[in-house]
Amino acid sequence: MRDQIPMSETRRQLTQQDIARLAGVSTATVSRVLNRSSLVKPDVRDRVEAIMAQRGYLPHAAARALASNRTYTVGAIIPTLNNAIFATCINAFERELQAMDYTLLVAVSNYDLDIEAVQLRRMLERGVEGLLLVGNDHTASTYKALQRAGVVYVNTWVFDPQLGHPNIGFSNREAAYAVVDHLLALGHRHIGMIAGITTGNDRARYRLEAVRERLAKNGITLREDATMQVSYAIGEGRAALARLAEQDCLPTALICGNDVIALGVLIEAIARGIAVPQQLSITGFDNLPLTEHIRPAITTIDVPAQDMGRAAASAILAAIERDERVRDRQFHAPLLVRETTAPPFTG
Amino acid sequence: MRDQIPMSETRRQLTQQDIARLAGVSTATVSRVLNRSSLVKPDVRDRVEAIMAQRGYLPHAAARALASNRTYTVGAIIPTLNNAIFATCINAFERELQAMDYTLLVAVSNYDLDIEAVQLRRMLERGVEGLLLVGNDHTASTYKALQRAGVVYVNTWVFDPQLGHPNIGFSNREAAYAVVDHLLALGHRHIGMIAGITTGNDRARYRLEAVRERLAKNGITLREDATMQVSYAIGEGRAALARLAEQDCLPTALICGNDVIALGVLIEAIARGIAVPQQLSITGFDNLPLTEHIRPAITTIDVPAQDMGRAAASAILAAIERDERVRDRQFHAPLLVRETTAPPFTG
DNA sequence: TTGAAAGCGCTAACAG
DNA sequence: CTGTTAGCGCTTTCAA
């Protein structure tokens, strides 16, 4: 696949040699200037820096990496950027890295753990010094490679530290419990779920399982005829509700795997004249900005996407630069009760 | 800022030497199988590959880059990932690169061209072989560095090839014209605009200018008292409409800089009992998935985010691997007339 | 405070 | 088809 096509000949770039020659010093000194070593005489440093700036010298990162065994590069492997909530997280992650002069490598796995494993490999070859992953569910080969490489990593979006992996996230289970409890407290007994696809997605699985368990614990069974897994798209949410409506198996409340699905369900409900929340309560997950503005505003879980991105970056940088262990960190993902939930209609 | 903290000592990684020794061949041969050179005897190749797989050997990318002058890395510098439309574009870009075994470096400039210049530098040091940028507006230092490095780059989201930069995008001007023409055809004469912030954002500027010009060309002046620049957030859109309503300077139509703003304007209008589109027509820009589902569905411009991402990747890869020049490429960004636009109310 | 020189792990002639 | 070897550009002892 990768053949040896030579790069088009670009004018040879300036090298440390050149700078050294121009400044009348050795490459060692130039290197010291570059690395802000304190043992360079100020005037020498200034002279060298002036020349570097003037000629637009760019140190060769690969050469530095090879010699110093440092890349100042961190990776993130995420399921997708098409879901705004991940994009938000990565945005925060990148900004934090950027502030510390680290560079971000991004790979999208499309919810496929095998693709993820391949991408991890690529990143390790690139010498990433830290890695943000999503979820605790990764292939054995992924975990093995991570361990062999001895690279810092953080699993985000989940919090199950007893699994033995560094977690910076929130409890999908607890969040789902809160949703169920809320619905139960409102008096709902007929509850279905439009979940995300659980294959290779432990967050989606946790949510679905937690809903089932919590209901069961309260003597209620999740209405399996009103439960399905769909991918995260508005159209999917709409179609799901349409199906339930047409099969006449609408519960009084639908828990959605995320806000995008919830939005679809809500829109379809409105389109069909199903009153929300009077006839149907709906809950989401993520707290996308939109959910608070739309009418009815969507009851949802406030997923701390930015916090996780920022915290993951801090933890990774602390591990790299100060050799600190990554501390597990649990963020609260509170239920935001808004307008799509109400007591079930009892006619 | 960057001091020399040694990496925590990880068990030394396997090197090509080790593989060579284990396989009883020279490093040259190992290198050849790594690079899929055809002149390795099949059984030797198999043996070497088996050993590499078994020991989990990871070639050292920095060393390869240094020796071969190839990094198989491409960069993208974008204003933000918090806007879903950019995230979508980058997602497509990454998937295309991934398929060709390239790795993506991502940097977020937060709409700041000076930050962008710094990030570009970082990427050039990292040896990116290609670069996706957004817009044609970049600092002189950015363009100079790009040229000196001789790296392939593509400016996306705009199409003004006469400026002399490779463009893969669409004409923001034409798109804005289409919006204006549509509104004019409906009979609107009082038109305002809630634009994006034009500082360091030529897309936003093109849109605003084009609206002004097109109106002027038709003998109509953009209602400056109903025109402002806000950042891309629903709340900003809402606040903008609130301000106009309270100052009693509502036009009959509002052109919004993007869908997020349009959504905010729409939601605020509904909240205030301003009938859309009867009392107020609204248009957006981007065609976020949501806009077609919400009621009233938003009239908007279909921005080819995925197409641009994919095409930029293809063009960059073609330039790298087959030495092809980047061909400018203009995508159509059609107006999608939906439900938020109608003839002005004439009472 | 500076310079000389030995690598870092790999590729790419070149020779065989 | 395979091995030898000279770098790639930089960091980092070690001496001075």
XYZ file of C-alpha atoms (C1' of nucleotides) in Angstrom:
726
model
C 0.000 0.000 0.000
C 2.733 2.395 0.912
C 5.249 2.532 -1.897
C 8.337 4.602 -1.945
C 7.380 7.678 -3.867
C 10.046 10.289 -3.304
C 8.844 13.664 -2.137
C 8.981 16.335 -4.749
C 12.281 18.067 -4.274
C 11.746 21.024 -2.023
C 14.577 23.436 -1.514
C 16.634 21.953 1.301
C 15.547 23.298 4.626
C 17.781 25.165 6.982
C 19.548 22.942 9.447
C 21.021 23.471 12.845
C 24.397 23.284 11.143
C 23.549 26.284 9.049
C 22.488 28.293 12.038
C 25.625 27.274 13.901
C 27.816 28.326 11.011
C 26.012 31.633 10.576
C 26.315 32.371 14.256
C 29.877 31.163 14.513
C 29.086 28.638 17.207
C 28.746 24.879 17.390
C 25.549 22.955 16.847
C 25.655 22.069 20.515
C 25.204 25.710 21.358
C 22.394 26.142 18.892
C 20.752 23.121 20.406
C 21.123 24.633 23.836
C 19.516 27.830 22.711
C 16.699 25.883 21.164
C 16.145 24.012 24.378
C 16.408 27.054 26.551
C 19.376 25.710 28.394
C 20.458 28.208 31.002
C 24.135 27.786 30.349
C 24.390 29.850 27.200
C 25.799 33.320 27.518
C 23.003 35.828 26.939
C 24.640 37.600 24.051
C 25.341 34.323 22.307
C 21.792 33.245 22.871
C 20.466 36.485 21.452
C 22.664 36.267 18.412
C 21.627 32.716 17.698
C 17.976 33.465 18.241
C 18.153 36.455 15.967
C 19.613 34.367 13.211
C 17.082 31.626 13.671
C 14.246 34.116 13.499
C 15.693 35.980 10.579
C 16.227 32.879 8.476
C 13.016 31.261 9.574
C 14.740 28.216 10.943
C 12.427 25.354 11.873
C 13.946 22.660 14.053
C 13.393 19.206 12.648
C 10.976 17.509 15.034
C 11.776 13.999 13.866
C 15.463 14.507 14.444
C 14.802 15.967 17.842
C 12.532 13.105 18.699
C 15.096 10.579 17.623
C 17.859 12.172 19.619
C 15.919 13.135 22.702
C 13.274 10.467 22.802
C 10.612 13.118 23.250
C 7.922 14.016 20.720
C 5.692 16.489 22.542
C 2.833 14.794 20.815
C -0.365 13.393 22.283
C -3.035 11.383 20.554
C -6.781 11.022 20.769
C -8.760 8.170 19.306
C -12.456 8.847 19.316
C -15.489 7.151 17.823
C -16.468 10.073 15.640
C -16.335 13.815 15.263
C -19.789 13.880 13.772
C -21.295 13.901 17.201
C -20.927 17.413 18.554
C -20.330 16.186 22.053
C -17.077 14.457 21.110
C -15.969 17.386 19.041
C -16.460 19.626 22.058
C -14.374 17.339 24.200
C -11.560 17.189 21.691
C -11.673 20.923 21.231
C -11.057 21.401 24.943
C -8.407 18.699 24.929
C -6.548 20.329 22.077
C -6.639 23.783 23.588
C -5.120 22.500 26.756
C -2.358 20.663 24.913
C -1.697 23.631 22.718
C -1.186 25.843 25.727
C 1.561 23.505 26.876
C 3.181 23.326 23.453
C 2.061 19.819 22.690
C 0.622 18.717 19.396
C -2.456 16.586 18.915
C -2.857 13.564 16.682
C -6.468 12.653 16.008
C -7.945 9.421 14.765
C -11.573 8.487 14.302
C -12.487 4.849 14.885
C -16.101 4.978 13.811
C -17.049 2.892 16.854
C -14.937 0.018 15.573
C -12.537 -1.365 18.165
C -10.422 -3.142 15.588
C -9.918 0.031 13.631
C -9.072 1.652 16.908
C -6.362 -0.925 17.513
C -4.808 -0.157 14.148
C -4.897 3.532 14.833
C -3.343 3.068 18.210
C -0.475 1.273 16.569
C 0.032 4.133 14.195
C 0.079 6.558 17.068
C 2.552 4.547 19.070
C 4.855 4.417 16.072
C 4.566 8.182 15.957
C 5.737 8.252 19.524
C 2.740 9.840 21.191
C 3.513 10.458 24.819
C -0.066 10.244 25.945
C -3.400 9.117 24.661
C -7.041 9.933 25.166
C -9.409 7.077 24.537
C -13.148 6.823 24.874
C -14.684 4.101 26.994
C -13.122 1.168 28.794
C -13.917 -1.270 26.059
C -10.855 -1.857 23.928
C -9.407 -4.943 22.317
C -6.857 -7.012 24.133
C -4.318 -6.019 21.530
C -5.010 -2.378 22.253
C -4.371 -2.808 25.930
C -1.334 -4.944 25.327
C 0.203 -2.408 22.969
C -0.534 0.376 25.407
C 1.183 -1.474 28.170
C 4.198 -2.516 26.145
C 4.710 0.992 24.944
C 4.362 2.245 28.467
C 2.510 5.276 27.272
C 0.155 7.261 29.464
C -3.465 6.861 28.541
C -6.828 7.893 29.889
C -10.171 6.312 29.220
C -12.806 9.014 29.168
C -16.617 9.100 29.165
C -16.807 6.298 31.652
C -16.038 5.826 35.294
C -15.339 2.289 36.410
C -11.909 2.469 37.959
C -12.253 -1.013 39.386
C -11.678 -2.274 35.870
C -8.119 -1.214 36.368
C -7.836 1.482 33.745
C -7.294 5.188 34.341
C -10.725 6.804 34.091
C -11.586 10.436 33.721
C -15.269 10.557 33.125
C -18.620 10.014 34.694
C -20.805 7.101 35.629
C -23.122 6.302 32.769
C -24.875 3.965 35.126
C -25.555 6.552 37.785
C -26.737 8.958 35.167
C -29.127 6.402 33.769
C -30.346 5.648 37.270
C -31.138 9.300 37.768
C -33.172 9.317 34.599
C -35.091 6.227 35.615
C -35.677 7.486 39.126
C -36.992 10.730 37.776
C -39.418 8.980 35.481
C -40.476 6.589 38.195
C -41.041 9.432 40.615
C -43.259 11.062 38.045
C -45.315 7.903 38.050
C -44.278 6.282 34.808
C -44.679 2.531 34.590
C -44.521 2.024 30.851
C -41.010 2.927 29.855
C -39.127 2.168 26.679
C -35.675 3.101 25.469
C -34.240 4.233 22.179
C -30.671 3.373 22.931
C -27.518 3.903 20.948
C -25.952 0.911 19.269
C -24.161 -1.001 21.963
C -21.719 -2.889 19.764
C -18.270 -1.662 20.619
C -19.802 1.093 22.726
C -19.721 0.477 26.425
C -21.255 3.869 27.230
C -24.368 2.947 25.289
C -24.365 -0.482 26.860
C -24.003 0.837 30.387
C -26.900 3.155 29.850
C -29.174 0.490 28.497
C -28.233 -2.038 31.161
C -28.557 0.473 33.940
C -32.011 1.433 32.797
C -33.070 -2.186 32.734
C -31.614 -2.903 36.128
C -32.981 0.138 37.824
C -36.432 -0.514 36.507
C -36.218 -4.140 37.543
C -35.117 -3.139 40.988
C -38.346 -1.192 41.213
C -40.396 -4.087 40.026
C -40.857 -2.776 36.549
C -39.720 -4.317 33.297
C -38.303 -2.280 30.509
C -40.805 -2.480 27.715
C -38.749 -4.483 25.265
C -41.289 -3.879 22.519
C -40.563 -0.219 22.973
C -36.831 -0.611 23.124
C -34.363 -0.549 20.289
C -30.867 0.422 19.323
C -30.334 3.027 16.655
C -27.389 5.054 15.521
C -26.977 8.619 16.630
C -28.927 10.596 14.053
C -32.053 12.668 14.184
C -33.611 10.668 11.412
C -33.035 7.482 13.373
C -34.785 8.908 16.380
C -37.706 9.963 14.262
C -37.942 6.601 12.577
C -37.825 4.853 15.925
C -40.746 6.804 17.271
C -42.639 6.370 14.035
C -42.233 2.639 14.312
C -43.462 2.550 17.879
C -46.412 4.745 17.074
C -47.417 2.679 14.105
C -47.105 -0.566 15.999
C -49.147 0.982 18.707
C -46.653 0.253 21.399
C -45.946 3.670 22.723
C -44.941 3.695 26.349
C -45.587 6.771 28.471
C -41.890 7.579 28.584
C -38.947 7.055 26.282
C -35.388 7.212 27.491
C -33.074 8.100 24.649
C -29.436 7.106 24.338
C -28.424 10.649 23.592
C -29.777 14.064 22.717
C -29.638 13.582 18.997
C -31.951 10.617 19.280
C -34.119 12.448 21.790
C -34.398 15.349 19.425
C -35.523 13.063 16.645
C -38.063 11.414 18.892
C -39.335 14.785 20.037
C -39.648 16.155 16.541
C -41.458 13.083 15.324
C -43.774 13.172 18.287
C -44.674 16.762 17.531
C -45.155 15.923 13.882
C -47.576 13.155 14.850
C -49.468 15.251 17.280
C -48.264 13.265 20.239
C -48.176 15.747 23.082
C -44.844 15.997 24.845
C -44.696 15.630 27.777
C -48.428 15.062 28.383
C -48.706 11.910 26.320
C -45.055 11.049 26.106
C -42.111 11.937 28.258
C -38.706 12.009 26.605
C -35.221 12.153 28.046
C -31.862 12.612 26.407
C -28.194 12.413 27.252
C -25.405 14.950 26.608
C -26.979 18.344 27.149
C -26.257 19.693 23.706
C -26.642 23.484 23.710
C -29.769 23.176 21.653
C -31.658 21.093 24.179
C -32.212 23.926 26.560
C -33.460 26.310 23.903
C -35.821 24.158 21.972
C -39.451 23.997 23.103
C -40.197 21.858 24.942
C -36.699 21.959 26.406
C -35.298 18.475 26.687
C -34.762 16.793 30.010
C -31.279 15.374 29.747
C -28.040 14.419 31.429
C -25.388 17.074 31.485
C -22.361 15.226 30.168
C -19.169 17.068 31.155
C -17.544 16.902 27.732
C -15.330 19.936 28.132
C -14.343 19.033 31.650
C -13.290 15.590 30.550
C -11.252 16.941 27.661
C -9.524 19.473 29.815
C -8.947 17.122 32.721
C -7.638 14.369 30.476
C -5.134 16.787 28.995
C -3.996 17.986 32.407
C -3.629 14.490 33.718
C -1.682 13.354 30.706
C 0.627 16.349 30.798
C 1.189 15.922 34.512
C 2.087 12.311 33.914
C 4.475 13.197 31.142
C 6.155 16.183 32.670
C 6.005 15.499 36.353
C 5.774 11.773 36.245
C 2.522 11.811 38.205
C 0.254 8.828 38.007
C -3.041 9.522 36.302
C -5.584 9.934 39.043
C -9.035 8.640 38.296
C -11.458 11.457 38.196
C -15.189 11.287 38.347
C -17.268 14.157 37.150
C -20.840 14.591 38.098
C -23.287 14.208 35.239
C -26.428 15.686 36.696
C -29.929 15.210 35.443
C -31.357 18.403 34.045
C -35.091 18.254 34.422
C -36.716 20.387 31.791
C -39.916 20.297 29.829
C -40.061 16.959 28.080
C -40.869 15.024 31.215
C -44.057 15.098 33.265
C -46.369 12.662 34.987
C -47.962 10.197 32.620
C -51.366 11.069 31.281
C -54.034 9.168 33.126
C -57.275 9.391 31.281
C 8.505 26.796 28.803
C 9.739 23.480 27.554
C 12.333 22.152 29.908
C 14.173 18.938 29.519
C 12.300 16.533 31.695
C 13.423 13.026 30.864
C 10.685 10.569 30.032
C 10.050 8.027 32.693
C 12.176 5.064 31.793
C 10.082 2.661 29.805
C 11.479 -0.694 28.924
C 13.536 -0.120 25.792
C 11.501 -0.738 22.699
C 12.363 -3.265 20.093
C 14.487 -1.960 17.320
C 15.032 -2.982 13.750
C 18.372 -4.339 14.889
C 16.635 -6.731 17.226
C 14.345 -7.986 14.527
C 17.268 -8.380 12.158
C 19.194 -10.369 14.690
C 16.232 -12.559 15.553
C 15.584 -13.245 11.894
C 19.204 -13.712 11.039
C 19.204 -11.009 8.394
C 20.511 -7.478 8.088
C 18.601 -4.375 9.066
C 18.442 -3.508 5.406
C 16.344 -6.553 4.793
C 14.075 -5.780 7.700
C 13.711 -2.289 6.342
C 12.816 -3.736 2.973
C 10.060 -5.914 4.292
C 8.792 -2.997 6.330
C 8.612 -0.943 3.194
C 7.163 -3.732 1.130
C 10.075 -3.749 -1.211
C 9.465 -6.399 -3.842
C 13.003 -7.668 -3.823
C 12.863 -9.757 -0.685
C 12.547 -13.480 -1.057
C 9.056 -14.520 0.040
C 10.195 -16.929 2.713
C 12.560 -14.358 4.190
C 9.804 -11.805 4.147
C 7.442 -14.161 5.884
C 9.959 -15.034 8.530
C 10.734 -11.413 9.249
C 7.089 -10.465 9.316
C 6.291 -13.305 11.647
C 8.943 -12.158 14.061
C 7.832 -8.565 13.906
C 4.258 -9.561 14.596
C 5.179 -11.973 17.332
C 7.349 -9.495 19.195
C 5.031 -6.589 18.536
C 7.673 -4.559 16.820
C 6.725 -0.947 16.130
C 8.918 0.883 13.653
C 10.137 4.188 15.001
C 8.379 6.821 12.940
C 10.773 9.602 13.825
C 13.739 7.568 12.712
C 11.993 6.647 9.495
C 11.085 10.250 8.908
C 14.620 11.381 9.493
C 16.092 8.820 7.159
C 13.478 8.885 4.433
C 12.285 12.445 4.654
C 8.703 11.229 4.715
C 6.309 11.498 7.637
C 2.986 10.315 6.257
C 1.435 13.009 8.335
C -1.005 15.703 7.300
C -2.246 18.629 9.340
C -5.451 20.579 9.675
C -5.754 23.951 11.324
C -9.339 24.940 11.871
C -11.087 27.729 13.729
C -12.907 25.447 16.146
C -14.350 22.013 16.621
C -17.252 23.401 18.593
C -19.088 24.163 15.421
C -20.482 20.874 14.154
C -19.926 21.845 10.568
C -16.144 21.955 10.974
C -16.129 18.767 12.958
C -17.979 17.071 10.121
C -15.447 18.290 7.613
C -12.500 17.119 9.688
C -14.157 13.796 10.278
C -14.372 13.224 6.538
C -10.840 14.507 6.071
C -9.475 12.132 8.669
C -11.278 9.119 7.313
C -9.841 9.727 3.908
C -6.315 10.113 5.255
C -6.687 7.073 7.424
C -7.653 4.968 4.441
C -4.368 5.914 2.830
C -2.341 5.256 5.963
C -1.696 8.875 6.776
C -2.013 10.391 10.195
C -3.752 13.628 11.058
C -2.463 16.446 13.217
C -5.176 18.812 14.385
C -4.910 22.323 15.728
C -7.660 24.716 16.691
C -6.987 28.402 16.130
C -10.095 29.812 17.727
C -10.484 32.213 14.791
C -7.179 33.854 15.655
C -4.829 34.143 12.689
C -1.806 34.737 14.858
C -2.429 31.601 16.828
C -2.870 29.885 13.514
C 0.570 31.052 12.438
C 2.123 29.587 15.554
C 0.346 26.306 15.013
C 1.428 26.180 11.436
C 5.003 26.481 12.569
C 4.563 23.617 14.941
C 3.126 21.508 12.176
C 5.908 22.315 9.762
C 8.446 21.318 12.386
C 6.573 18.042 12.662
C 7.064 17.611 8.958
C 3.458 17.541 7.816
C 3.331 16.756 4.139
C 0.098 18.546 3.545
C -2.188 20.966 5.262
C -5.857 21.817 5.336
C -6.623 25.401 6.207
C -9.899 27.255 6.420
C -10.386 30.432 4.451
C -7.997 32.453 2.336
C -7.258 34.903 5.083
C -3.971 34.044 6.717
C -1.111 36.131 8.000
C 1.790 36.974 5.752
C 4.011 34.898 7.978
C 1.716 31.927 7.502
C 1.920 32.154 3.751
C 5.629 32.748 3.824
C 6.261 29.720 6.008
C 4.031 27.620 3.809
C 5.944 28.624 0.758
C 9.378 28.190 2.285
C 8.496 24.762 3.518
C 7.146 23.893 0.122
C 4.348 21.938 1.698
C 1.070 21.246 -0.074
C -1.837 23.154 1.365
C -5.458 23.715 0.564
C -7.668 26.573 1.659
C -11.155 25.269 2.196
C -14.584 26.847 2.765
C -13.895 29.546 0.225
C -13.538 29.754 -3.491
C -11.544 32.661 -4.832
C -8.799 31.050 -6.845
C -7.799 34.382 -8.339
C -6.233 35.176 -4.984
C -3.592 32.680 -5.961
C -4.141 30.046 -3.311
C -5.363 26.502 -3.852
C -9.067 26.524 -3.050
C -11.362 23.623 -2.435
C -14.600 25.096 -1.318
C -17.564 27.089 -2.382
C -18.380 30.684 -3.095
C -19.688 32.309 0.026
C -20.568 35.261 -2.146
C -22.684 33.297 -4.576
C -24.401 31.554 -1.739
C -25.223 34.851 -0.093
C -26.464 36.172 -3.416
C -28.820 33.235 -3.672
C -30.208 34.005 -0.255
C -30.710 37.656 -1.089
C -32.278 36.881 -4.450
C -34.669 34.486 -2.807
C -35.743 37.049 -0.262
C -36.040 39.749 -2.878
C -38.116 37.496 -5.091
C -40.439 36.914 -2.180
C -40.908 40.643 -1.994
C -38.809 41.546 1.021
C -37.500 45.083 1.161
C -36.593 45.375 4.815
C -33.724 43.028 5.336
C -31.240 42.773 8.183
C -28.421 40.404 8.924
C -27.167 38.659 12.028
C -23.713 37.911 10.725
C -20.858 36.003 12.249
C -17.920 37.961 13.591
C -15.892 39.002 10.595
C -12.573 39.556 12.344
C -10.149 36.982 11.056
C -13.019 35.220 9.303
C -13.227 35.867 5.606
C -16.159 33.488 5.156
C -18.259 35.623 7.479
C -17.000 38.753 5.819
C -17.752 37.521 2.311
C -21.267 36.670 3.356
C -21.932 40.033 4.911
C -20.377 41.983 2.070
C -22.153 39.946 -0.551
C -25.490 40.559 1.100
C -24.840 44.272 1.184
C -23.738 44.390 -2.407
C -26.501 42.284 -3.786
C -29.115 44.332 -2.033
C -27.513 47.553 -3.199
C -27.448 46.269 -6.719
C -31.190 45.928 -6.428
C -31.620 49.380 -5.062
C -32.084 48.281 -1.503
C -29.944 49.073 1.489
C -29.152 46.544 4.114
C -30.903 47.721 7.253
C -27.844 48.580 9.297
C -29.974 49.042 12.388
C -30.979 45.440 11.981
C -27.493 44.175 11.284
C -24.923 42.960 13.731
C -22.084 40.540 14.223
C -22.348 37.870 16.873
C -20.443 34.733 17.643
C -21.782 31.368 16.610
C -23.991 30.358 19.504
C -27.709 29.843 19.883
C -27.831 32.250 22.785
C -26.207 34.914 20.658
C -28.816 34.481 17.984
C -31.568 34.731 20.534
C -30.087 37.821 22.113
C -29.709 39.444 18.733
C -33.349 38.993 17.883
C -34.380 40.100 21.346
C -32.447 43.297 20.874
C -34.015 44.016 17.514
C -37.480 43.289 18.812
C -37.042 45.500 21.820
C -35.639 48.335 19.792
C -38.530 47.906 17.458
C -36.372 47.583 14.413
C -37.410 44.225 13.125
C -37.056 43.898 9.389
C -39.252 41.481 7.486
C -36.345 39.151 6.884
C -33.158 38.288 8.720
C -30.225 36.639 7.031
C -28.138 34.744 9.536
C -24.418 34.052 9.292
C -24.950 30.389 10.015
C -27.506 27.872 11.181
C -26.653 28.134 14.829
C -27.464 31.817 14.783
C -30.542 31.176 12.670
C -31.704 28.612 15.149
C -31.320 31.065 17.982
C -33.196 33.721 16.055
C -35.946 31.275 15.223
C -36.318 30.061 18.767
C -36.423 33.574 20.134
C -38.956 34.579 17.534
C -41.195 31.721 18.528
C -40.750 32.594 22.180
C -41.834 36.147 21.462
C -44.789 35.157 19.385
C -43.275 36.521 16.239
C -44.684 34.345 13.497
C -42.075 32.726 11.277
C -42.214 33.071 8.360
C -45.358 35.223 8.281
C -43.958 38.131 10.234
C -40.309 37.324 9.900
C -38.374 35.313 7.373
C -35.134 33.716 8.541
C -32.300 32.130 6.618
C -29.273 30.205 7.783
C -26.046 28.822 6.413
C -24.561 25.309 6.734
C -27.511 22.946 6.542
C -26.959 21.310 9.879
C -28.937 18.057 10.055
C -31.290 19.622 12.528
C -32.434 22.395 10.238
C -34.489 20.158 8.049
C -36.234 18.474 10.939
C -37.139 21.374 13.114
C -40.466 23.116 12.524
C -40.497 25.430 10.739
C -37.633 23.874 8.785
C -34.912 26.420 8.203
C -34.189 27.815 4.770
C -30.435 27.590 4.490
C -27.382 27.089 2.328
C -26.188 23.554 1.968
C -22.500 23.864 2.789
C -20.602 20.843 1.428
C -18.584 20.182 4.561
C -17.986 16.507 3.951
C -17.240 17.009 0.301
C -14.643 19.618 1.125
C -12.997 17.418 3.717
C -12.869 14.459 1.426
C -11.763 16.424 -1.610
C -9.077 18.250 0.322
C -7.688 14.936 1.502
C -7.704 13.483 -1.998
C -6.051 16.525 -3.458
C -3.382 16.593 -0.808
C -2.652 12.909 -1.144
C -2.505 13.172 -4.914
C -0.061 16.018 -4.579
C 2.089 14.088 -2.150
C 2.049 10.720 -3.811
C 1.674 11.533 -7.452
C 3.113 14.984 -7.445
C -0.086 16.422 -8.882
C -0.753 20.087 -8.464
C -3.742 20.831 -6.277
C -6.579 21.640 -8.594
C -8.986 24.288 -7.412
C -12.335 22.792 -6.850
C -15.606 24.560 -6.477
C -18.526 22.837 -4.874
C -22.028 24.039 -5.284
C -23.614 25.353 -2.114
C -27.259 25.426 -3.075
C -29.987 27.332 -1.350
C -32.432 25.018 0.338
C -35.750 26.779 0.493
C -37.740 25.464 3.405
C -40.241 26.870 5.798
C -38.699 29.886 7.426
C -39.030 32.077 4.385
C -42.195 33.456 2.818
C -43.438 36.712 1.353
C -43.468 39.558 3.835
C -46.673 40.203 5.654
C -48.459 43.106 4.098
C -51.152 44.285 6.343
C 30.260 28.572 28.910
C 31.447 26.095 24.741
C 32.839 22.430 21.309
C 33.754 17.620 19.623
C 31.805 13.575 18.777
C 28.963 9.618 19.514
C 24.839 8.058 18.748
C 19.166 7.947 18.279
C 16.657 3.969 14.550
C 16.066 3.845 10.098
C 16.699 4.254 4.782
C 19.078 4.036 0.598
C 22.813 3.784 -2.295
C 26.212 0.623 -3.526
C 28.497 -3.610 -3.885
C 28.289 -8.241 -4.160
C 18.148 -11.031 -3.545
C 21.026 -9.473 0.532
C 24.490 -7.039 3.378
C 27.536 -2.920 4.362
C 27.675 1.540 5.319
C 27.025 6.372 5.274
C 24.193 9.542 6.672
C 19.269 12.026 8.083
C 19.320 16.571 12.022
C 19.503 16.765 16.509
C 20.798 15.952 21.697
C 23.953 14.914 25.051
C 27.844 13.369 27.386
C 32.520 14.467 28.118
C 36.429 17.544 27.899
C 38.197 21.664 27.702
